[in-house]
XYZ file of C-alpha atoms in Angstrom:
573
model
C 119.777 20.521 109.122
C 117.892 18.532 106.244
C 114.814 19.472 105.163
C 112.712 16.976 107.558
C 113.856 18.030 110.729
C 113.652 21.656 109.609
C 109.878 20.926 109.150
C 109.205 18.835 111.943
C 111.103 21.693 114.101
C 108.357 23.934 112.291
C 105.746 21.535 113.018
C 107.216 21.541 116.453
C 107.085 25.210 117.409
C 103.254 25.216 116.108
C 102.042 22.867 118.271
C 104.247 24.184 121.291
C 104.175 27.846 120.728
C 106.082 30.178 118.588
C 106.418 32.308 121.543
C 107.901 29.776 123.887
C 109.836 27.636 121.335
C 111.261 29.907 118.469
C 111.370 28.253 114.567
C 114.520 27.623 112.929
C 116.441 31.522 111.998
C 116.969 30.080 108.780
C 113.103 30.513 108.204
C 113.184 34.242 109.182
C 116.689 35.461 108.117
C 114.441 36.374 104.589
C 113.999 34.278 101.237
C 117.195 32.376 99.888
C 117.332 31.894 96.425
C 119.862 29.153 96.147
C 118.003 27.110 99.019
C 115.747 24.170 97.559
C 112.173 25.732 95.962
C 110.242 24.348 99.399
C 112.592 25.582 101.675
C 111.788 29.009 99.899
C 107.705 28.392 100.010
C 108.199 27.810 103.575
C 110.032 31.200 104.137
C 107.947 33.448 102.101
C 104.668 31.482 104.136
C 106.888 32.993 107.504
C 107.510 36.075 106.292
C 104.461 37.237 104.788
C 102.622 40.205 106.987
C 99.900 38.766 109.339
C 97.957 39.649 112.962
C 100.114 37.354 114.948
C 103.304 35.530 114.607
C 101.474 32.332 115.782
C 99.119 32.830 111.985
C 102.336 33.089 110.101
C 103.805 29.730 111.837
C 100.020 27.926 111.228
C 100.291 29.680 107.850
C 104.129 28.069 107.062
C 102.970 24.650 108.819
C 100.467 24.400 106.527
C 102.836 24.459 103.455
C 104.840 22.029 105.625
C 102.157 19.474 105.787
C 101.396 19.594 101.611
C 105.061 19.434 100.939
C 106.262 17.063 103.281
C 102.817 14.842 101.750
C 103.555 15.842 98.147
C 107.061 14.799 98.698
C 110.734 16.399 98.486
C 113.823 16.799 96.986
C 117.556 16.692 98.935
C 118.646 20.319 99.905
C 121.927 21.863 99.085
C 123.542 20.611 101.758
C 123.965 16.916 100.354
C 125.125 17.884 96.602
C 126.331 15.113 96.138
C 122.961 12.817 97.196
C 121.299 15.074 95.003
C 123.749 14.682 91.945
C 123.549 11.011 92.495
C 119.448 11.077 92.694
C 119.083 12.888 89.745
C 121.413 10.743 87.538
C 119.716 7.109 88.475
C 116.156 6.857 87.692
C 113.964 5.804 89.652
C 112.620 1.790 88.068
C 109.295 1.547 87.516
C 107.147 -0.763 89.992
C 107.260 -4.414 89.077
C 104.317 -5.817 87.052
C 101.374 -6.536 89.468
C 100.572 -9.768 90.378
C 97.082 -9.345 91.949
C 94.105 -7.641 90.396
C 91.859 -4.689 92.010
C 88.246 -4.281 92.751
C 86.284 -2.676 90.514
C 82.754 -0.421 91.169
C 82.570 3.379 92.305
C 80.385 2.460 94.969
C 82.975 0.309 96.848
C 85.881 2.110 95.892
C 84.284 5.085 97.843
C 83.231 2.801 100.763
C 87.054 1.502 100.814
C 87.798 5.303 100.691
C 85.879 6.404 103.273
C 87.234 4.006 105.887
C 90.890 4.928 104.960
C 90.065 8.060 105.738
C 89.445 7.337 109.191
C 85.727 6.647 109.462
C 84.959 3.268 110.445
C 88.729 1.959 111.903
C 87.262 -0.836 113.212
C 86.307 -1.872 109.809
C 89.085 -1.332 108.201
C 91.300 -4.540 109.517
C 88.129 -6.717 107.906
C 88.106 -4.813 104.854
C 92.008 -5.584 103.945
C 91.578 -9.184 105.459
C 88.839 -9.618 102.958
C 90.813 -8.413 100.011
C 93.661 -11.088 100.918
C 91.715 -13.796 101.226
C 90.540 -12.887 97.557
C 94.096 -12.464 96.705
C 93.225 -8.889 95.437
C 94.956 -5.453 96.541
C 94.072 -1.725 97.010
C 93.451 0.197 94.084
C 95.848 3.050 93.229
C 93.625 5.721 94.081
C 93.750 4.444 97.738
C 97.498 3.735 98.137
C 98.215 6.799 99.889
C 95.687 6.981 102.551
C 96.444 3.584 103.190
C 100.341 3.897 103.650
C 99.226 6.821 105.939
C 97.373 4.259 107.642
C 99.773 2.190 108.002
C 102.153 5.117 109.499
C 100.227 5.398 112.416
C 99.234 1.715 113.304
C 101.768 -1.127 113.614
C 98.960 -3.314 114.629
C 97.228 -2.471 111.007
C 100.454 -3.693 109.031
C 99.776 -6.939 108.920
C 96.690 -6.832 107.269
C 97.880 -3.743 105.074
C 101.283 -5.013 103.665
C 99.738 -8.153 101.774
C 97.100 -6.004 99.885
C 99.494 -2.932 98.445
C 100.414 -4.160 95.192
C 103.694 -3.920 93.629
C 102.794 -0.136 93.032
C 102.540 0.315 96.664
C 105.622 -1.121 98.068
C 107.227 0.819 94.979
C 105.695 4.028 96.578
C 106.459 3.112 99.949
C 110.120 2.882 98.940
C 109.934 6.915 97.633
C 109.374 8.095 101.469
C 111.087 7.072 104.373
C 108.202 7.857 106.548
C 106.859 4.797 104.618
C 109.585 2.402 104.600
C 107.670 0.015 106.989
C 105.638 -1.262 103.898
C 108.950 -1.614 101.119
C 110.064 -5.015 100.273
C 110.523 -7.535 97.237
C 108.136 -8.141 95.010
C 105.542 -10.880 96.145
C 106.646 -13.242 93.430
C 110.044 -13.310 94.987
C 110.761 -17.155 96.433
C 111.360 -17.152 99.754
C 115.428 -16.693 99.654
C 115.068 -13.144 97.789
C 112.320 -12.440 100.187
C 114.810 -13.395 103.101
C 117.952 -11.361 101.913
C 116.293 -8.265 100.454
C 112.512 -7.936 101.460
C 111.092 -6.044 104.568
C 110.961 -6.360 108.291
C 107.274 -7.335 107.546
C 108.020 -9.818 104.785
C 110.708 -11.991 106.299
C 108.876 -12.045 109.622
C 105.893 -13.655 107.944
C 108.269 -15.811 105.748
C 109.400 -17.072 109.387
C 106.046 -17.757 110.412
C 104.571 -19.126 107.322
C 107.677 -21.369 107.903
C 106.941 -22.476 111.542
C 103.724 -23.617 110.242
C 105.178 -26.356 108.272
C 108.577 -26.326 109.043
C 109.466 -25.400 112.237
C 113.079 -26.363 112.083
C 114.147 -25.088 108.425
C 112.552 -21.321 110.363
C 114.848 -21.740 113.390
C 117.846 -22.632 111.355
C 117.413 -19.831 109.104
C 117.017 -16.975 111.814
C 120.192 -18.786 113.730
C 121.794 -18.609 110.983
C 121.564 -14.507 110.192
C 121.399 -13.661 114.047
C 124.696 -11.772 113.792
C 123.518 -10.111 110.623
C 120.345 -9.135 111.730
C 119.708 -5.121 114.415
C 117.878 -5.711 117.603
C 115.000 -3.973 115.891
C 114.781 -7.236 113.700
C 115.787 -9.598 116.032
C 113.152 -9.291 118.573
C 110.264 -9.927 116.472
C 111.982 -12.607 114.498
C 112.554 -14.871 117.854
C 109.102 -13.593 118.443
C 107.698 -15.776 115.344
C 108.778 -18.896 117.382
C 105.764 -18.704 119.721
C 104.263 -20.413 116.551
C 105.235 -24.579 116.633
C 107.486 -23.905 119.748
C 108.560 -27.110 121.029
C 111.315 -28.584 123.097
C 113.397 -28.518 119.743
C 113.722 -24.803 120.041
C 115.319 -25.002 123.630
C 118.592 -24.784 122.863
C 118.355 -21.089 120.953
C 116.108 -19.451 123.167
C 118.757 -20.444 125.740
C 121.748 -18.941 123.927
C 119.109 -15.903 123.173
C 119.010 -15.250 127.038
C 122.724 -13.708 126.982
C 121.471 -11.540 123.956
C 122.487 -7.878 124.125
C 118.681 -6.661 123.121
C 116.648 -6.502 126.290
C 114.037 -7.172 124.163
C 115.091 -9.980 122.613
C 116.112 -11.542 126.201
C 112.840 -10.881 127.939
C 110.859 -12.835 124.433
C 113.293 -15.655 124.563
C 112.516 -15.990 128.580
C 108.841 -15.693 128.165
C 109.086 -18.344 125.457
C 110.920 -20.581 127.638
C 108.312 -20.014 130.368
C 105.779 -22.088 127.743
C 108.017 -25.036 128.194
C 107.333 -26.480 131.396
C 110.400 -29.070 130.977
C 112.917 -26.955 129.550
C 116.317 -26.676 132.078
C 114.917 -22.427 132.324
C 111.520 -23.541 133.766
C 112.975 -25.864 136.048
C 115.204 -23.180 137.133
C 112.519 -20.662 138.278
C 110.535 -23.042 139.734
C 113.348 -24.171 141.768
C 113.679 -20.782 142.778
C 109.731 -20.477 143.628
C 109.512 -23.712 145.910
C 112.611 -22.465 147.709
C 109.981 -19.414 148.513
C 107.097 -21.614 149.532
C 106.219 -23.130 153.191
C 103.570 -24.460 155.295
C 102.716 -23.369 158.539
C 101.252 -25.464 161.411
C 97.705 -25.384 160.156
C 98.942 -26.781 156.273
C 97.881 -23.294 154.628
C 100.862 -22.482 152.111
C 102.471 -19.381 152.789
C 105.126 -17.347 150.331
C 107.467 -15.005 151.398
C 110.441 -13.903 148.411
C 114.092 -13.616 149.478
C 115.672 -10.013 151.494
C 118.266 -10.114 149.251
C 118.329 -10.665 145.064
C 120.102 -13.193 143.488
C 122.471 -12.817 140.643
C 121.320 -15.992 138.502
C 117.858 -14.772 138.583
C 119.137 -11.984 135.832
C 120.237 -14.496 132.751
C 116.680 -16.180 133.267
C 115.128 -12.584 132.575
C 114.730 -11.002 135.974
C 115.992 -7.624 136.503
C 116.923 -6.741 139.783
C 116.671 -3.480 139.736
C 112.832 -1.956 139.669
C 111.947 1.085 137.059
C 110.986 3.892 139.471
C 107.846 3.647 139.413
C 107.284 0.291 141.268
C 107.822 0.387 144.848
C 109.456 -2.641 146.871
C 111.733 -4.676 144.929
C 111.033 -7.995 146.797
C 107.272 -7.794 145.275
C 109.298 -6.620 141.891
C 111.498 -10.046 142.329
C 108.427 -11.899 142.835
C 106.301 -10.873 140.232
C 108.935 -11.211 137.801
C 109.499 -15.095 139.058
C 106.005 -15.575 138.674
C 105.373 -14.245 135.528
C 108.391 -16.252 133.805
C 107.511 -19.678 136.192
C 105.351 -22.443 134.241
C 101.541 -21.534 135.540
C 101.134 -25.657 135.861
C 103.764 -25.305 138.341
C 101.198 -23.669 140.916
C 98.943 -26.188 140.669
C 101.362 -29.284 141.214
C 103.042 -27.845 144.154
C 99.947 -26.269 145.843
C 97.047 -28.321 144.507
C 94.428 -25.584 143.935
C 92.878 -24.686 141.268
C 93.339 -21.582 139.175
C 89.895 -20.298 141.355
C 91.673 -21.208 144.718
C 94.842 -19.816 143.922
C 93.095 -16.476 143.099
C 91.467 -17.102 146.453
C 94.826 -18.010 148.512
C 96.729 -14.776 146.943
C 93.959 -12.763 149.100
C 94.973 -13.633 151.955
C 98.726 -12.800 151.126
C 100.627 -10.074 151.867
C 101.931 -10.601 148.695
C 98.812 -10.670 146.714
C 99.416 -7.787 144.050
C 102.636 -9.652 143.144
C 100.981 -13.107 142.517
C 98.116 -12.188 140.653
C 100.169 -9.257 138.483
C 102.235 -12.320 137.533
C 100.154 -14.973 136.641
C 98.030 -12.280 134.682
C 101.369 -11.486 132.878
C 102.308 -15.428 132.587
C 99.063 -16.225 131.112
C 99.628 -13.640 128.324
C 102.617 -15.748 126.735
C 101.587 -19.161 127.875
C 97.436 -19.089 127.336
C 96.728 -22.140 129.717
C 92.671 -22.619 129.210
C 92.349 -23.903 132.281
C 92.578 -20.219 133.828
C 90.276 -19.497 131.589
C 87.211 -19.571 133.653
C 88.614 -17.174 136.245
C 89.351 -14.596 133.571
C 85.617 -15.095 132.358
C 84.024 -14.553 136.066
C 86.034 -11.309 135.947
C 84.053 -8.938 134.196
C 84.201 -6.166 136.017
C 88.283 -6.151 135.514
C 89.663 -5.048 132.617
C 92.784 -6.634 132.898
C 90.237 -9.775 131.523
C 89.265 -8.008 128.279
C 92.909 -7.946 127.363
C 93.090 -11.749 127.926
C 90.072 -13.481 127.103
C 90.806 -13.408 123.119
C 94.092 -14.617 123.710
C 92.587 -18.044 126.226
C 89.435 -18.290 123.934
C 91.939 -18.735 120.124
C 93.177 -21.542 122.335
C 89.925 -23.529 121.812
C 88.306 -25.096 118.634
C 85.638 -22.902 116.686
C 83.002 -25.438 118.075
C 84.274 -24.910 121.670
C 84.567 -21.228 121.756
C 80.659 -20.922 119.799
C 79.356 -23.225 122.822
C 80.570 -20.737 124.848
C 78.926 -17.609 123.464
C 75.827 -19.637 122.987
C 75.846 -20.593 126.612
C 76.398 -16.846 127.557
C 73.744 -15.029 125.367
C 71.281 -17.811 126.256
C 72.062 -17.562 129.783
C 71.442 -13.585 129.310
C 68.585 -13.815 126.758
C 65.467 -11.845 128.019
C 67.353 -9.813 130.973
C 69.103 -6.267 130.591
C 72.710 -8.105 130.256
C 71.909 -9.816 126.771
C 73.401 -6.435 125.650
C 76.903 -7.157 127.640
C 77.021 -10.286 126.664
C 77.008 -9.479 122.949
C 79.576 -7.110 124.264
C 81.629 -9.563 125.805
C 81.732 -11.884 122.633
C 82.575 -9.007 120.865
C 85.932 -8.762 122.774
C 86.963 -12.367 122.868
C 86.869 -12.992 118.898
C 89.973 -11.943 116.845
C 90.217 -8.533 115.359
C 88.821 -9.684 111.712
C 86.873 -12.697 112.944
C 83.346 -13.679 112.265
C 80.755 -15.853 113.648
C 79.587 -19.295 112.149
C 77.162 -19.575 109.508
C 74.362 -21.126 112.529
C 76.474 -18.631 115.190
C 75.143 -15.858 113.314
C 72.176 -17.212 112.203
C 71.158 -17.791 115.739
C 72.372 -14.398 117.407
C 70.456 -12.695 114.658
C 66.853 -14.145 115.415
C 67.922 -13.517 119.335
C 68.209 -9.967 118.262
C 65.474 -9.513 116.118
C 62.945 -11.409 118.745
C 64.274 -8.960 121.187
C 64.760 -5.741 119.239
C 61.269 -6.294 117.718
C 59.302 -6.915 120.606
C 57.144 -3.933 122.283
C 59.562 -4.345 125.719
C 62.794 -5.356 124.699
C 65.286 -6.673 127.478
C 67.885 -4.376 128.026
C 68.582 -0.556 127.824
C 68.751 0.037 123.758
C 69.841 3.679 124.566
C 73.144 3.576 125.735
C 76.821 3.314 124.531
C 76.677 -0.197 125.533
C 73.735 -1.135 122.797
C 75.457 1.188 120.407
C 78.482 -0.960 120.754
C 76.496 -4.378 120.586
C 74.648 -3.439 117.489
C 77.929 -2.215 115.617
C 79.680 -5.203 116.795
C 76.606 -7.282 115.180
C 76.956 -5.106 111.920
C 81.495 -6.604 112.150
C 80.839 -10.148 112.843
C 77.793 -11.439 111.171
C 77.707 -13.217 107.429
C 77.485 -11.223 105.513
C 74.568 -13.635 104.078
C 72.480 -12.138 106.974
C 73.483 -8.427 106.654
C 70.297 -7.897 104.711
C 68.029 -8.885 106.888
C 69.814 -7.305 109.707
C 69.703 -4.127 108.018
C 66.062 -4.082 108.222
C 66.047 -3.425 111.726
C 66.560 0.265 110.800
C 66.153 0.558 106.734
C 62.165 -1.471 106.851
C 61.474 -2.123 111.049
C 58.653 -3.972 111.361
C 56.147 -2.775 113.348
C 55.511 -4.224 116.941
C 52.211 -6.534 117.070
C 49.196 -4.890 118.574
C 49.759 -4.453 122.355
C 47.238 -3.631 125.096
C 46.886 0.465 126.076
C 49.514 1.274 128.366
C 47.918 2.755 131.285
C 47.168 6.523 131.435
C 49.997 7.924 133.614
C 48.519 9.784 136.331
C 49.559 11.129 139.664
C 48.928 8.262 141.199
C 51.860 6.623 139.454
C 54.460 9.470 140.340
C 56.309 8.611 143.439
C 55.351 12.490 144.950
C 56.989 14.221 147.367
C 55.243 15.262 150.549
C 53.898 19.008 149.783
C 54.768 19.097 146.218
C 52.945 21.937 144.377
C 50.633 20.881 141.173
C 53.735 22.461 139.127
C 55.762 19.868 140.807
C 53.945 16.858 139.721
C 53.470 17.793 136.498
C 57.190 18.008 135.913
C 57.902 14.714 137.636
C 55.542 13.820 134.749
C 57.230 15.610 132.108
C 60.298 14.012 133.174
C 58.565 10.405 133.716
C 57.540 10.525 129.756
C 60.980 11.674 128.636
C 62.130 8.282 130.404
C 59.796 6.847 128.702
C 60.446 8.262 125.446
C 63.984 7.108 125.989
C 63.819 3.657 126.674
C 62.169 3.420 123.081
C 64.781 4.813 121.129
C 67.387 2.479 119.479
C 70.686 2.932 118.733
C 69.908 3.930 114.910
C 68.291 6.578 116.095
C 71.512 8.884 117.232
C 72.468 9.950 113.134
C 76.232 9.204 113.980
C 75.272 5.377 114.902
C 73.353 4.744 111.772
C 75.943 6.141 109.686
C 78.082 3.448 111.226
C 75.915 0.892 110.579
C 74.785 1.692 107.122
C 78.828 2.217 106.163
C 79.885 -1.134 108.080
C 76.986 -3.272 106.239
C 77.452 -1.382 102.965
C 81.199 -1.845 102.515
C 80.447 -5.503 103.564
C 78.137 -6.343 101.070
C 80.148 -4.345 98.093
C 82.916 -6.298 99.268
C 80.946 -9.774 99.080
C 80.179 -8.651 95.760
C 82.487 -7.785 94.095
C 85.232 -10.254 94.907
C 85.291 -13.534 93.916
C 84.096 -16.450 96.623
């Protein structure tokens, strides 16, 4: 057993119980000499006398987690592996070719966030470093990689911004190998034979972008080369410029032996309304489709599968957890069927088809798969349905997706509509919620976007009876999403709202709250009404707080606009 599984089987035993799931005997068979000097720390940490055998396993976990962080050396089971790691050196890193931020104050910010506080900062944060073609300091490297561990999502912004130190480091643990590849000043055929997962997959898309068919060739070419692990999001990176051009792979791709790979080179057909795939499931679709005597369509899927339906990328058989395989068939048809298809064929509307599915005993089926369809394909003109369903959260999911679709000017039109529509009642909160979840992770609002939403905020925030409930999760949320997507240009003024408020102009007395005001039960006792008081001013009390007021929320805020503004300063426009 190497020496990572025997310390995830430690790590293992912890978190299950040392009782119910016994450690490795070579831990408790006492302290070998010839083993490797960590193998030995974590023995004596087992062996040592304590209360409980669950302390000593905490106790050896403990020296676990520092070793396994501080790194390791191969055990005496692969002599050889060690011989041959001792005789090569390890090379040095390559000479970096971006420069680091300077200043204590950010480099703490920066460290702060990597630690955790603040993740939804920290995908802005490594964006902004790019786009100044700068990287992480050394001092942050490790956090960062750890970072990087634990969200795939993060990578993207992460991997540009490590240096030539950290893909270096990233090469010295396996747990890291996500983040090794070629040095950035590699041209793009060194990046292509020896860089990263990462690295060739944006080589592919930074290829699409300007030449889609040098891209294609180049990932046909290797396809036999390349593991299903890399093949999938490879023909993934063809969503990017896809055209009719691309036809031809994604239908070899279909008889791929990755199921992965099959199902991205069906949904990618599915965005190409003429291709000989689309034609086939709608074909399939109409063949499901009637009208009965009154003109109202009706759908009703097949008894029996059919065995052509599984090269075009639907599986016959359901996982066991969906129930009726001709609503399985269906969905599946839907999902991977050209959405324009729907309204050719039935002439509705994206609002009536919603509508029609109701009345359907199929209705879970449609509307799963044109949910799912509208993932992959993003046709806008769904995209006011999705927006009049806010109380779904399957909309949430897709509204960023239908809303990068449009121009900056057309998406901005549309917030401004929204929080205008909202200004001056309770919802002007959700609806700087709802922006919130339509922009991209690291996006921010226009110069005039931001200028605008801020003087709607401060107007509101400002006055004695602002719209809205400022003391709930919901205004919490707004605010730190204000703190994320603002200029930074405006961050100083924003900041005033908690660092210098400004006090409300004079208002009128409120009137003295008497029993006359309380909604009393019949035969309530004095000591009755004058807690329905108490509890009256507490209300009242509430609805003035804001959401700096809870300590955790302004510690948000005052990191988020902080590490903005060291950021602004300190690298270059």
């Amino acid at each position: 057993m190497s020496q990572a599984n025997l310390w995830a089987a430690l790590q293992q035993s912890a978190l299950v119980g040392a009782e119910r799931l016994a450690v490795p005997a070579i831990f408790t068979q006492g302290t070998d000499p010839s083993a490797p000097a960590s193998q030995q720390a974590l023995q004596a940490a087992l062996l040592q006398p304590a209360d409980s055998k669950a302390v000593q396993v905490l106790r050896a976990t403990a020296v676990a987690a520092v070793l396994e962080r501080a790194g390791w050396q191969p055990g005496a089971a692969q002599p050889q592996r060690a011989a041959a790691a001792m005789a090569a050196p390890v090379p040095p890193p390559a000479k970096e070719s971006r420069p680091a931020p300077q200043g204590e104050p950010l480099l703490g910010l920066l460290g702060e966030v990597l630690q955790g506080n603040a993740p939804e900062l920290l995908a802005l944060a490594l964006a902004s470093l790019d786009e100044a073609g700068q990287r992480l300091p050394y001092t942050l490297l490790v956090p960062a990689l750890h970072q990087g561990r634990q969200s795939v999502e993060l990578r993207q912004w992460l991997t540009p911004v490590l240096g030539e130190r950290g893909r270096w480091l990233a090469a010295q643990n396996p747990q890291w190998a996500y983040a090794h590849g070629v040095q950035e000043t590699a041209d793009a055929e060194q990046i292509w034979q020896e860089g990263s997962l990462e690295q060739r997959v944006a080589l592919l898309q930074q290829q699409r972008d300007t030449d889609p068919a040098t891209a294609r060739a180049r990932l046909e070419a290797s396809l036999k080369e390349l593991s299903a692990r890399e093949r999938a999001p490879m023909v993934q990176s063809l969503a990017r410029g896809l055209s009719a051009d691309d036809e031809a792979l994604l239908e070899k791709l279909l008889g791929d032996r990755s199921k992965e790979v099959r199902e991205s080179a069906a949904s990618l057909l599915s965005c190409l309304p003429q291709s000989p795939h689309s034609q086939r499931l709608a074909a399939w679709l109409q063949a499901m489709l009637s009208q009965d005597a009154q003109g109202e369509w009706q759908i009703e899927p097949p008894e029996e599968g059919n065995k052509d339906w599984e090269r075009d990328g639907v599986t016959l058989l359901p996982p066991s957890y969906i129930k009726g395989q001709r609503a399985w068939w269906l969905q599946q048809l839907v999902e991977l069927t050209p959405l324009g298809f729907w309204q050719q064929q039935l002439g509705k509307t994206p609002e009536q088809l919603w509508d029609w599915s109701r009345h359907s005993d199929w209705k879970t089926a449609l509307r799963q798969g044109w949910l799912a369809a509208l993932r992959a394909q993003r046709d806008v003109r769904w995209l006011p349905l999705i927006q009049s369903m806010e109380s779904d959260s399957r909309s949430s999911n897709l509204l960023p997706l239908l809303m990068a679709k449009l121009s900056a000017e057309e998406r901005e039109t549309q917030w401004l509509a929204q929080l205008q529509a909202k200004r001056g009642k309770s919802a002007f909160i959700e609806a700087i919620h709802r922006i919130d979840e339509t922009m991209a992770r690291t996006e921010l609002l226009s110069p005039a976007m931001s200028r605008w939403l801020l003087d709607a905020l401060l107007g509101t925030l400002q006055s004695r009876q602002p719209a809205g409930n400022w003391h709930s999760w919901q205004a919490d949320h707004a605010i730190l999403a204000c703190a994320r997507r603002l200029q930074v240009g405006d961050l100083e003024r924003f900041a005033q709202l908690w660092r210098a408020p400004v006090a409300a102009a004079p208002a009128e007395p409120e009137p003295a709250e008497d029993a006359a005001a309380l909604v009393v039960p019949e035969g309530s006792t004095e000591a009755d009404i004058a807690k329905l008081k108490q509890e009256q001013q507490a209300r009242l009390e509430r609805s003035r707080l804001r959401p700096w007021d809870d300590a955790q929320v302004l510690a948000q805020l005052n990191r988020i606009v902080d590490l903005r503004l060291a950021l602004s300063a300190a690298l270059p426009a």
